[in-house]
CSV table of C-alpha atoms in Angstrom, one decimal:
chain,number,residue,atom,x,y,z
A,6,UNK,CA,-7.8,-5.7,-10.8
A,7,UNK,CA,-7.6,-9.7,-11.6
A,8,UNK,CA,-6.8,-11.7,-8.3
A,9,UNK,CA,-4.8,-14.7,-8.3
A,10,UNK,CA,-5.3,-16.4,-4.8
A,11,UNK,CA,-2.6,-18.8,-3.0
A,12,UNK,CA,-3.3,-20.0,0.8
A,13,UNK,CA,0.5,-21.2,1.5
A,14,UNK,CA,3.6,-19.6,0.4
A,15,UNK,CA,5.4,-21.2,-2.1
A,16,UNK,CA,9.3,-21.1,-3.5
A,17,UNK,CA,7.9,-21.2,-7.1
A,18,UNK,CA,5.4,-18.7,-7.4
A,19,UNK,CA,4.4,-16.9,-10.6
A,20,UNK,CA,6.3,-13.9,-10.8
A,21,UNK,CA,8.4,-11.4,-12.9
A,22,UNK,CA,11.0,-10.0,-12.2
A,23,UNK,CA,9.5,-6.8,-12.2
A,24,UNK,CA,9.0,-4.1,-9.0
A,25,UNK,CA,5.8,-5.2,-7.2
A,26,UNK,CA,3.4,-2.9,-5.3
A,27,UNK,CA,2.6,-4.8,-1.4
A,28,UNK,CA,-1.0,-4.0,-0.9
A,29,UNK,CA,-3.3,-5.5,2.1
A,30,UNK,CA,-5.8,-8.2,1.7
A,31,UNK,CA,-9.4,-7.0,1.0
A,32,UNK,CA,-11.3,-6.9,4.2
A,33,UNK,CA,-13.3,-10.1,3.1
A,34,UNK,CA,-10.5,-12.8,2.2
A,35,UNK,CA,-9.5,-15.2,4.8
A,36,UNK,CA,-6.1,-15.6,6.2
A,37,UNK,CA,-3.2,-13.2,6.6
A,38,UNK,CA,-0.9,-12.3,4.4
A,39,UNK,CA,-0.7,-9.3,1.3
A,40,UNK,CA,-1.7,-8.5,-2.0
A,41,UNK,CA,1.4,-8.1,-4.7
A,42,UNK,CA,0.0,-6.2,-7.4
A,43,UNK,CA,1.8,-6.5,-11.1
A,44,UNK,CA,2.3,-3.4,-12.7
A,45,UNK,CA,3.4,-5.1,-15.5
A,46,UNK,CA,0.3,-7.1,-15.6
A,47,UNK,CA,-2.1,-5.5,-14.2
A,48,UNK,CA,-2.8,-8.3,-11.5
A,49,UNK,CA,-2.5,-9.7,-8.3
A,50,UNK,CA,-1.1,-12.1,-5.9
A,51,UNK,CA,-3.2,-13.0,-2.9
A,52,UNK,CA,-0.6,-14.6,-0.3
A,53,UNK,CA,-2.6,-15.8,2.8
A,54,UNK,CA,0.0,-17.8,4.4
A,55,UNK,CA,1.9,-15.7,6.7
A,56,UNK,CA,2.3,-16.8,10.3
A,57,UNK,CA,-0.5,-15.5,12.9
A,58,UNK,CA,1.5,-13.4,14.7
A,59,UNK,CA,2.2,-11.0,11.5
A,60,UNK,CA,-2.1,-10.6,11.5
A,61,UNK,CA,-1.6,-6.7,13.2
A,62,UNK,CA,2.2,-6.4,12.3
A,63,UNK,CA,3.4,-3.2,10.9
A,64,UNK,CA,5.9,-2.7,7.9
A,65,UNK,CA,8.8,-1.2,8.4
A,66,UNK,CA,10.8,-1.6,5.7
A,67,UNK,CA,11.0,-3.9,2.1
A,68,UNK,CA,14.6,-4.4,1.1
A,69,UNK,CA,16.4,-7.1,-0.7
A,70,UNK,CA,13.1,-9.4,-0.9
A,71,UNK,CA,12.6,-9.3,2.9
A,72,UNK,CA,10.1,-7.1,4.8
A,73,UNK,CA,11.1,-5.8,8.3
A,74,UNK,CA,8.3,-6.3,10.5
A,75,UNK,CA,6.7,-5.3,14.4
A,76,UNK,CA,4.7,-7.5,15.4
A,77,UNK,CA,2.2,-6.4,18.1
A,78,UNK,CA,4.7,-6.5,20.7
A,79,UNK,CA,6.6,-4.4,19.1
A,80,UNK,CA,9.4,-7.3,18.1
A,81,UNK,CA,10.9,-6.9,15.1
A,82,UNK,CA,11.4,-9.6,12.5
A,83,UNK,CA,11.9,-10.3,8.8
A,84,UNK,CA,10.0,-12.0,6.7
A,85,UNK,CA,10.1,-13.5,3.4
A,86,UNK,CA,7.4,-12.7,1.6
A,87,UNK,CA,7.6,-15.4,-1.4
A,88,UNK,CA,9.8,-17.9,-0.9
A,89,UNK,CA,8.3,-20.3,1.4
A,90,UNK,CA,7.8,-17.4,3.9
A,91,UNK,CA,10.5,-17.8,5.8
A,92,UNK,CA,10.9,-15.9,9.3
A,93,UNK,CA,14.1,-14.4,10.9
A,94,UNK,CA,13.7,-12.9,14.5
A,95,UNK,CA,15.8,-9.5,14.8
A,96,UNK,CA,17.0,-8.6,18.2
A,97,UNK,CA,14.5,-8.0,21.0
A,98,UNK,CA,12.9,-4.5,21.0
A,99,UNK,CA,14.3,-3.8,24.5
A,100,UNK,CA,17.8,-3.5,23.1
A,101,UNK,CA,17.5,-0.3,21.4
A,102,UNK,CA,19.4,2.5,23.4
A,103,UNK,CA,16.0,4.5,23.4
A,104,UNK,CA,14.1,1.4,25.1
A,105,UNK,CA,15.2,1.8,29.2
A,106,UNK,CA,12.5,-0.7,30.2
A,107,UNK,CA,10.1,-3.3,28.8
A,108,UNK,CA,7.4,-4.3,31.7
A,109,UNK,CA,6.1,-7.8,30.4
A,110,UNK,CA,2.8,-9.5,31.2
A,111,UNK,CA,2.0,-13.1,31.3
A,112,UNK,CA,-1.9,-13.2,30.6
A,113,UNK,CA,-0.8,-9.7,28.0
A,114,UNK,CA,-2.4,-12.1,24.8
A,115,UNK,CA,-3.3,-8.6,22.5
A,116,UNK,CA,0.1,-6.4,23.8
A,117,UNK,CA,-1.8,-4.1,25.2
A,118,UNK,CA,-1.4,-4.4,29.0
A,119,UNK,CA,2.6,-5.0,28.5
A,120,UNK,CA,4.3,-1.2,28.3
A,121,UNK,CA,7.8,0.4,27.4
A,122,UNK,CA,10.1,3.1,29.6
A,123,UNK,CA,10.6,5.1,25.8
A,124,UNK,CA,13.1,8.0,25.8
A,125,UNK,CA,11.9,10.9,24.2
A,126,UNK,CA,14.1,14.1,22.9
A,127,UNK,CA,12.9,17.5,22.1
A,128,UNK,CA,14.3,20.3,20.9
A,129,UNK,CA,17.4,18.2,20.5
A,130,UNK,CA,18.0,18.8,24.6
A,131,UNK,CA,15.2,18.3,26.4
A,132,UNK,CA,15.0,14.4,27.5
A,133,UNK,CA,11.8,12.9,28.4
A,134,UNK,CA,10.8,9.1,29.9
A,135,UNK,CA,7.3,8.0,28.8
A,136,UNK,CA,5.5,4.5,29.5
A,137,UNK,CA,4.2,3.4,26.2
A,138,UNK,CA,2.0,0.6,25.1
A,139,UNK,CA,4.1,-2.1,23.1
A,140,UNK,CA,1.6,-1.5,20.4
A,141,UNK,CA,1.9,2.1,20.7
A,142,UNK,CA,5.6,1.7,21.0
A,143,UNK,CA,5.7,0.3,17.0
A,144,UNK,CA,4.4,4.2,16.2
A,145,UNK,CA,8.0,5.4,17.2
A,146,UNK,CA,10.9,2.8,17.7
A,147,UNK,CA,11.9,2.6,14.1
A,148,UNK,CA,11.0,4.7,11.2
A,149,UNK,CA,12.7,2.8,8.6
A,150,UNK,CA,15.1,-0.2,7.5
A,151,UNK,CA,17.1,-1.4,5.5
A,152,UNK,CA,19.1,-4.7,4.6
A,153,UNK,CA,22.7,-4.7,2.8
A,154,UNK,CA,22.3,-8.2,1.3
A,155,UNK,CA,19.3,-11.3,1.7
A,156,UNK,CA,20.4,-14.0,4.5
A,157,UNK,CA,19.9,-16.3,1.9
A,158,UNK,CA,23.3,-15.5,0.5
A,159,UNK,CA,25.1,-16.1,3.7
A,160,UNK,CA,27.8,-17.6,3.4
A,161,UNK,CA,30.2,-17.3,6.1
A,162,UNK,CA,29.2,-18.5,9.6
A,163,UNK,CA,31.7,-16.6,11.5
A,164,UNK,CA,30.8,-13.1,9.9
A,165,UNK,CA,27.9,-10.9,9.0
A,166,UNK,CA,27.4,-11.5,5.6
A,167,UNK,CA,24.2,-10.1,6.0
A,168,UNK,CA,23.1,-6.2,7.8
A,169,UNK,CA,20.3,-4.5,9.2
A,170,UNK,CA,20.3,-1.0,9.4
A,171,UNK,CA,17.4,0.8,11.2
A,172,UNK,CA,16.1,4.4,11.6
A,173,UNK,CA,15.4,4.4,15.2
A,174,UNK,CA,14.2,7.1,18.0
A,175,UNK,CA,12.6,10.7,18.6
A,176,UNK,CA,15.9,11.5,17.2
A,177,UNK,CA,16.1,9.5,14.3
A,178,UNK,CA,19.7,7.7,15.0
A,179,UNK,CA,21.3,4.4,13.6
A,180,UNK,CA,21.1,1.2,14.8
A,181,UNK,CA,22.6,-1.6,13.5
A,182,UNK,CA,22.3,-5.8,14.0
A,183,UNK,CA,24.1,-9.0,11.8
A,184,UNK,CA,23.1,-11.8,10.7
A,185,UNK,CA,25.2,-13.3,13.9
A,186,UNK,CA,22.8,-11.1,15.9
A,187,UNK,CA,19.5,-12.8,13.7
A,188,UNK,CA,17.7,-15.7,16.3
A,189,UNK,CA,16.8,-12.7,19.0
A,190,UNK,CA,19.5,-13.5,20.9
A,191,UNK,CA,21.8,-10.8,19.9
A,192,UNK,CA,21.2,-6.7,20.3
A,193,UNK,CA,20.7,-3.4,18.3
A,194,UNK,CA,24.2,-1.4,18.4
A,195,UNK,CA,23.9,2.2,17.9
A,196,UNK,CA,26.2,3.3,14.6
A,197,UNK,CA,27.7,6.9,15.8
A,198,UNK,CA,27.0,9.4,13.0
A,199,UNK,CA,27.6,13.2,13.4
A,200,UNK,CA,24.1,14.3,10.9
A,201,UNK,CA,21.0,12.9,13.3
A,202,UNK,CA,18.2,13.2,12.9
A,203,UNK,CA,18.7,10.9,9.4
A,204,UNK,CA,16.0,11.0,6.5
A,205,UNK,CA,16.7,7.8,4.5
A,206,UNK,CA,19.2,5.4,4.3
A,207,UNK,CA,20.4,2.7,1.1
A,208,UNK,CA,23.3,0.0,1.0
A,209,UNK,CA,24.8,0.0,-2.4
A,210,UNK,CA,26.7,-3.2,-3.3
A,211,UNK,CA,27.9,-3.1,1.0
A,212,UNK,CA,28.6,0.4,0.9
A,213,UNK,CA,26.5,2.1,2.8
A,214,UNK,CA,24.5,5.7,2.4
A,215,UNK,CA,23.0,7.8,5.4
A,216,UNK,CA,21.3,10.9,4.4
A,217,UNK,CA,20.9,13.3,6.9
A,218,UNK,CA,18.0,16.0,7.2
A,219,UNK,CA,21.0,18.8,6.3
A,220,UNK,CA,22.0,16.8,3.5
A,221,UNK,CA,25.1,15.9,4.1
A,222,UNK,CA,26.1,12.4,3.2
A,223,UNK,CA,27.7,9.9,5.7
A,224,UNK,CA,29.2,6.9,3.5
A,225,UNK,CA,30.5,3.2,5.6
A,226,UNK,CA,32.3,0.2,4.5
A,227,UNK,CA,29.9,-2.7,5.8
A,228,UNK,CA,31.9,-5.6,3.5
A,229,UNK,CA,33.3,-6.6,7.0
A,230,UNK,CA,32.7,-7.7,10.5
A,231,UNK,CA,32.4,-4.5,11.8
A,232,UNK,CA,31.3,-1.0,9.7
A,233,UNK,CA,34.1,1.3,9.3
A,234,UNK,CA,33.5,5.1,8.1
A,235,UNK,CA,34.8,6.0,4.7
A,236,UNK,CA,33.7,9.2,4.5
A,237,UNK,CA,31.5,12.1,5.4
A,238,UNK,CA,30.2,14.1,2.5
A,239,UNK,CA,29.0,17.7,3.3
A,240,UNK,CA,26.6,18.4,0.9
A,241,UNK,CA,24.3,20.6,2.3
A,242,UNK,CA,20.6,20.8,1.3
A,243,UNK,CA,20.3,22.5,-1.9
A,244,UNK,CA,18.7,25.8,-1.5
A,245,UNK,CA,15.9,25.6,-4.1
A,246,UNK,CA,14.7,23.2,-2.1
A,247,UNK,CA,15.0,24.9,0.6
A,248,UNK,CA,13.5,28.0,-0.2
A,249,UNK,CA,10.5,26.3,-1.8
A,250,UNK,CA,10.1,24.5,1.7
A,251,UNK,CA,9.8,27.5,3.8
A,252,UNK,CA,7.5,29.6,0.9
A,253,UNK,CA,5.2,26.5,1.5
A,254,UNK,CA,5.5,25.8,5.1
A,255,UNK,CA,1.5,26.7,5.7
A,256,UNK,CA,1.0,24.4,3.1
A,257,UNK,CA,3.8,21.5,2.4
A,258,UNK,CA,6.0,19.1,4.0
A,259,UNK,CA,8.6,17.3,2.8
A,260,UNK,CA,10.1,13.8,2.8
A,261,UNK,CA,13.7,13.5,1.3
A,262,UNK,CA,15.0,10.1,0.0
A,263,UNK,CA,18.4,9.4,-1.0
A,264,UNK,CA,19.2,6.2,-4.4
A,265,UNK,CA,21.5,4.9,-6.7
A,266,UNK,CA,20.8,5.5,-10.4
A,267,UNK,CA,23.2,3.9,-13.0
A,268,UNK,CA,25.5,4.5,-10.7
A,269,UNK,CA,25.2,8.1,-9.3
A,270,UNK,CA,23.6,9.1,-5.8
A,271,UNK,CA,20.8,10.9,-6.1
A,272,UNK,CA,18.8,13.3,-4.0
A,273,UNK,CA,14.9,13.5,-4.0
A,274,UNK,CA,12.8,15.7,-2.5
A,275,UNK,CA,9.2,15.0,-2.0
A,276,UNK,CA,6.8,18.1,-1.8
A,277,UNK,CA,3.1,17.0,-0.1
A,278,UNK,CA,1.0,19.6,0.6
A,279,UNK,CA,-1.4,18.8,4.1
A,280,UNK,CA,-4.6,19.4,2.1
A,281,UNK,CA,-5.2,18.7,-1.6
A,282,UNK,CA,-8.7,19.3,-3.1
A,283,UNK,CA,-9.9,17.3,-5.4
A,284,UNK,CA,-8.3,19.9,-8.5
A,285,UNK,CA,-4.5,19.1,-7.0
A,286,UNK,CA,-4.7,22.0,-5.4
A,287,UNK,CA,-3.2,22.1,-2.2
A,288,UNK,CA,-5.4,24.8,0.4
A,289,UNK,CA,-4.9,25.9,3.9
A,290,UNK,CA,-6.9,24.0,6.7
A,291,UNK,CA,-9.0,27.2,7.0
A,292,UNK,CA,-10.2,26.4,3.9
A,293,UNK,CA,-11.8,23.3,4.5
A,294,UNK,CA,-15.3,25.1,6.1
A,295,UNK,CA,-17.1,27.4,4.6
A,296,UNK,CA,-20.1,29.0,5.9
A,297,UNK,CA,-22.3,27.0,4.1
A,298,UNK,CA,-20.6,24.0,4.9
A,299,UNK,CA,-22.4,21.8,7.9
A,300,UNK,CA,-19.4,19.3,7.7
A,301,UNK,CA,-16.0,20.5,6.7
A,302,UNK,CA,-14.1,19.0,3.0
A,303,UNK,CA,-12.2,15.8,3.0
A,304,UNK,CA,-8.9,16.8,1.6
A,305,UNK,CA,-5.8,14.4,2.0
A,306,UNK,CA,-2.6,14.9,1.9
A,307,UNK,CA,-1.1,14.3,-1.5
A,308,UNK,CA,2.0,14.5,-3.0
A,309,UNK,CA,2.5,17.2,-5.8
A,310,UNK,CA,5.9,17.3,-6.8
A,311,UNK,CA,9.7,16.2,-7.1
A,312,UNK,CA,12.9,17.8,-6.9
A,313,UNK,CA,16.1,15.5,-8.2
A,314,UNK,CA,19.9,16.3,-7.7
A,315,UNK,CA,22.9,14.7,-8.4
A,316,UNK,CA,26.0,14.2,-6.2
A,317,UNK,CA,28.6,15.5,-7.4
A,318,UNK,CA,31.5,14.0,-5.2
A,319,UNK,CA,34.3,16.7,-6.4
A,320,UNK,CA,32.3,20.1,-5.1
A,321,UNK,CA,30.8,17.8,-2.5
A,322,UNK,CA,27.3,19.5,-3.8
A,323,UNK,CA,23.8,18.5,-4.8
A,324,UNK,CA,23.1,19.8,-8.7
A,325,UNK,CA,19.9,19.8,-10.0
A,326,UNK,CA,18.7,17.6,-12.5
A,327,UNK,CA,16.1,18.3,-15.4
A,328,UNK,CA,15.7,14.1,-16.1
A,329,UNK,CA,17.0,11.9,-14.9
A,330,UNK,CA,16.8,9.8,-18.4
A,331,UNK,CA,15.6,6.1,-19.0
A,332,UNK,CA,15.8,5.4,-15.4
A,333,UNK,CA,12.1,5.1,-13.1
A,334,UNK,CA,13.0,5.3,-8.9
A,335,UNK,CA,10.9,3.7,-6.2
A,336,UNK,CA,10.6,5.5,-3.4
A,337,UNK,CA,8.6,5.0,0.1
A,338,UNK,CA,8.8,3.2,3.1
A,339,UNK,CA,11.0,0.2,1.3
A,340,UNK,CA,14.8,0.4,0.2
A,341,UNK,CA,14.7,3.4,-2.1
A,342,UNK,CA,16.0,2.0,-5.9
A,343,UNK,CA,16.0,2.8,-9.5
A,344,UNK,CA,15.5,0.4,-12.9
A,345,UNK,CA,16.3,1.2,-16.1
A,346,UNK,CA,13.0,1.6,-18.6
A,347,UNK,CA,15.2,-0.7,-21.1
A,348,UNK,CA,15.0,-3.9,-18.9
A,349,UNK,CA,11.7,-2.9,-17.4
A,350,UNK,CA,10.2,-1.4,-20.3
A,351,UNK,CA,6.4,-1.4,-18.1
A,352,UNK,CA,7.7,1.3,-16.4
A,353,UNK,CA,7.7,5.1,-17.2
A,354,UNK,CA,11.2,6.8,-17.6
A,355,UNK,CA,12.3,9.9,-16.2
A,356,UNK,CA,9.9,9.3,-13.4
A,357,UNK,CA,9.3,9.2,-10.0
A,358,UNK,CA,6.9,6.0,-8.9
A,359,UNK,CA,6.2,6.6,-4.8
A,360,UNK,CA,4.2,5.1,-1.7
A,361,UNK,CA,2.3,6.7,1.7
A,362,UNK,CA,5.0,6.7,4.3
A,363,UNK,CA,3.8,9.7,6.0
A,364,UNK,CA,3.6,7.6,9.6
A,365,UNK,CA,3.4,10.5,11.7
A,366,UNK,CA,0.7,9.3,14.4
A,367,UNK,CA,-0.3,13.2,14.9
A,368,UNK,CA,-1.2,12.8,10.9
A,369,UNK,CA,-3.3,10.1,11.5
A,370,UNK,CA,-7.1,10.2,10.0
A,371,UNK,CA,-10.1,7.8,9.9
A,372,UNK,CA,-10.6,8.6,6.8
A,373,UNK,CA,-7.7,8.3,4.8
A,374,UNK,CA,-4.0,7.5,5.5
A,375,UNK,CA,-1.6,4.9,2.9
A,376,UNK,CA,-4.0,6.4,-0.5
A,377,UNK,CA,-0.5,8.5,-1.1
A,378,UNK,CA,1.0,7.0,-4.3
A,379,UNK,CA,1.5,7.5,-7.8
A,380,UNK,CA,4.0,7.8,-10.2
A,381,UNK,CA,5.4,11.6,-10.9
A,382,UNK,CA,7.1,12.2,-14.7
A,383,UNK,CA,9.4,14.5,-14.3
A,384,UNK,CA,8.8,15.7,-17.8
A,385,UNK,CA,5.5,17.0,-17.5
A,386,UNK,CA,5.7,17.8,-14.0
A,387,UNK,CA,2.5,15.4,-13.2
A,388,UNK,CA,1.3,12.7,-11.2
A,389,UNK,CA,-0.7,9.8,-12.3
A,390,UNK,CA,-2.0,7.1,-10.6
A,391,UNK,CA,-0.8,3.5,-10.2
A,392,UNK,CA,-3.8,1.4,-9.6
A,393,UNK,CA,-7.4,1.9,-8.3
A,394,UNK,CA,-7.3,0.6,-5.1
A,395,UNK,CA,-11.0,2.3,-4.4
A,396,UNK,CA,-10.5,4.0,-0.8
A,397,UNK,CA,-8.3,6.7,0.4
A,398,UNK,CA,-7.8,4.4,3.6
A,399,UNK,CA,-5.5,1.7,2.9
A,400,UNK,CA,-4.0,0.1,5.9
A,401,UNK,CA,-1.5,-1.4,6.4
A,402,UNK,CA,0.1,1.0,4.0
A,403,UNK,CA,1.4,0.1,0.5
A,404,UNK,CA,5.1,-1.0,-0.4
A,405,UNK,CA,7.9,-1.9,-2.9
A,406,UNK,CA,8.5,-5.4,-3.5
A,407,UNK,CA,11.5,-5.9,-5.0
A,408,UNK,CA,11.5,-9.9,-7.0
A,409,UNK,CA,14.4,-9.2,-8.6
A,410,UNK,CA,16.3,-9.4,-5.1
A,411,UNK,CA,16.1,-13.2,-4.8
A,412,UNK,CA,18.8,-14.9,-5.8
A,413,UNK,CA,18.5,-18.3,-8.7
A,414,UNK,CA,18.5,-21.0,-6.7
């Protein structure tokens, strides 16, 4: 992999258009910042200029050309990872309906002696209060976000030209802020769905998309100063899916995601199994020591497979799809999206090109954790690799980059 190094963030930097893949900086280059690695070209991008207090931030989300980051308070913020690195501060973390308490010290300078009152919900009725570190706190308090349009296209004072929309909680609500919220004065407003806990979330042209973990399909009008509901589609989670889940259970999980292809919403399911040998098998923990075995097999988790559906908004039902044609969709921890092969002819059609954003702390390992990507052809029913990153321990984890989301200027 060639390296092209820059120490300051520029609004002219060398880039296509094309999808780019946000990887860390190698453990021995100076600075903080990322890595922006070209499929396209096979190279990357070392960007070393991003403001110190993004040196043990965590991604949360990569949509329109922004990146929604914690920093090690637990604050979130977006960031601009190209042009000129330009920072918005999001409303404070204390603002989240989940967040009873935040219990501030002066002298705190690494986050760690400053804690969180963190309300916890199991079994969808048992409530619980735990004291969390603020660092800890960025483990839990959102799980994903997303951005209707870039603030750089703002261009009405008085309204919110510009949303973010969060995945927030033990129960994996909505939250919501404007751009009139954007300077960390405002606050995160819960958006009151009826399908919590929610899987994934997208804004198409200001519409806006929630999936829910049943499948059904909440749909809002954000092209306004306050998000109205259109419509709530009850599409519940297609049974092949379904079935295959719970055949698998010893052996799988899954992560759904929900994207706009040419203009249809579709539905993919991710199938990882919890242990993958190095064949692409996936085996049962059990497996993993044998008798003659002094130290038990390193097998990650890996993904292994795709389902895709269709909506079809007149049955209000996901159908299955065989390809999904000259399209490739990006899928992970940033806004999920789709190009078309014929503009971005780099890219595989009919294919599935994914990230790690299995964030579960209990999932956590020392020895891998972030190695989960490839891209998956849903022709041959295959995944390949992207890149050689050399380790199965990448951290902080990889994520979509999106170039084309800037506007000319």
């Amino acid at each position: 992999m060639a390296i092209n190094a820059c120490d300051s963030l520029s609004p002219s930097l060398p880039l296509s258009l094309s999808p780019l893949l946000m990887l860390p900086l190698d453990k021995d280059e100076v600075g903080h910042g990322c890595r922006l690695f070209s499929l396209k070209d096979k190279t990357a991008l070392a960007l070393r200029g991003f403001p110190e207090t993004f040196s043990d931030s965590r991604c949360v989300g990569s949509s329109d050309g922004w990146l929604v980051l914690l920093d090690k308070d637990s604050e979130p913020y977006l960031l601009d990872p190209i042009r000129g690195g330009r920072v918005l501060r999001l409303p404070p973390v204390e603002t989240f309906p989940c967040v009873l308490q935040v219990l501030r010290r002066d002298d705190d300078d690494d986050g760690r002696g400053s804690a969180a009152f963190y309300e916890a919900v199991h079994l969808k009725r048992l409530r619980t209060t735990a004291l969390l570190p603020l660092r800890t706190l960025r483990e839990y308090i959102i799980s994903k976000a997303v951005l209707s349009a870039s603030p750089y296209d703002q261009d009405d004072d008085e309204g919110n030209s510009c949303w973010v929309v969060a995945i927030f909680g033990s129960e994996s609500k909505l939250a919501i802020c404007g751009s009139k919220d954007f300077g960390g004065g405002g606050a995160w407003t819960e958006l009151t769905g009826k399908h919590a806990p929610y899987s994934d979330v997208m804004f198409y042209y200001g519409t806006f998309f929630a999936l829910g973990n049943d499948g059904f399909v909440e749909v809002w009008d954000f092209n306004r100063d306050h998000p109205i509901k259109l419509m709530e589609i009850k599409s519940s989670f297609p049974q092949k899916s379904a079935e295959a889940a719970r055949v698998l259970r010893n052996l799988c999980f899954t992560n759904t995601y929900i994207v706009e292809a040419a203009g249809e919403i579709l539905l993919l399911v991710r199938f990882a199994g919890y242990f993958v040998n190095e064949h692409g098998v996936p085996v049962e923990e059990d497996d993993l020591l044998t008798d003659e075995d002094i130290r038990p097999l390193v097998c990650p988790y890996r993904t292994l497979y795709f389902h895709v559906y269709m909506l079809d908004m007149n049955s209000e039902e996901w159908v299955g799809l065989d390809s999904i044609g000259e399209r490739a969709v990006f899928v992970g921890g940033s806004h999920s999206r789709s190009v078309s092969v014929r503009d971005f002819p780099e890219f595989e059609g009919n294919s599935v090109y994914f990230t790690d954003d299995n964030w579960d702390p209990a999932e956590h390992d020392d020895l891998y954790g972030g190695h989960d990507m490839g891209v998956y052809s849903l022709q041959s029913g295959k995944v390949k690799e992207i890149c050689e990153v050399g380790s199965d321990k990448i951290e902080p984890p990889p994520f979509w980059v999106f170039p084309s989301d800037y506007p000319s200027k």
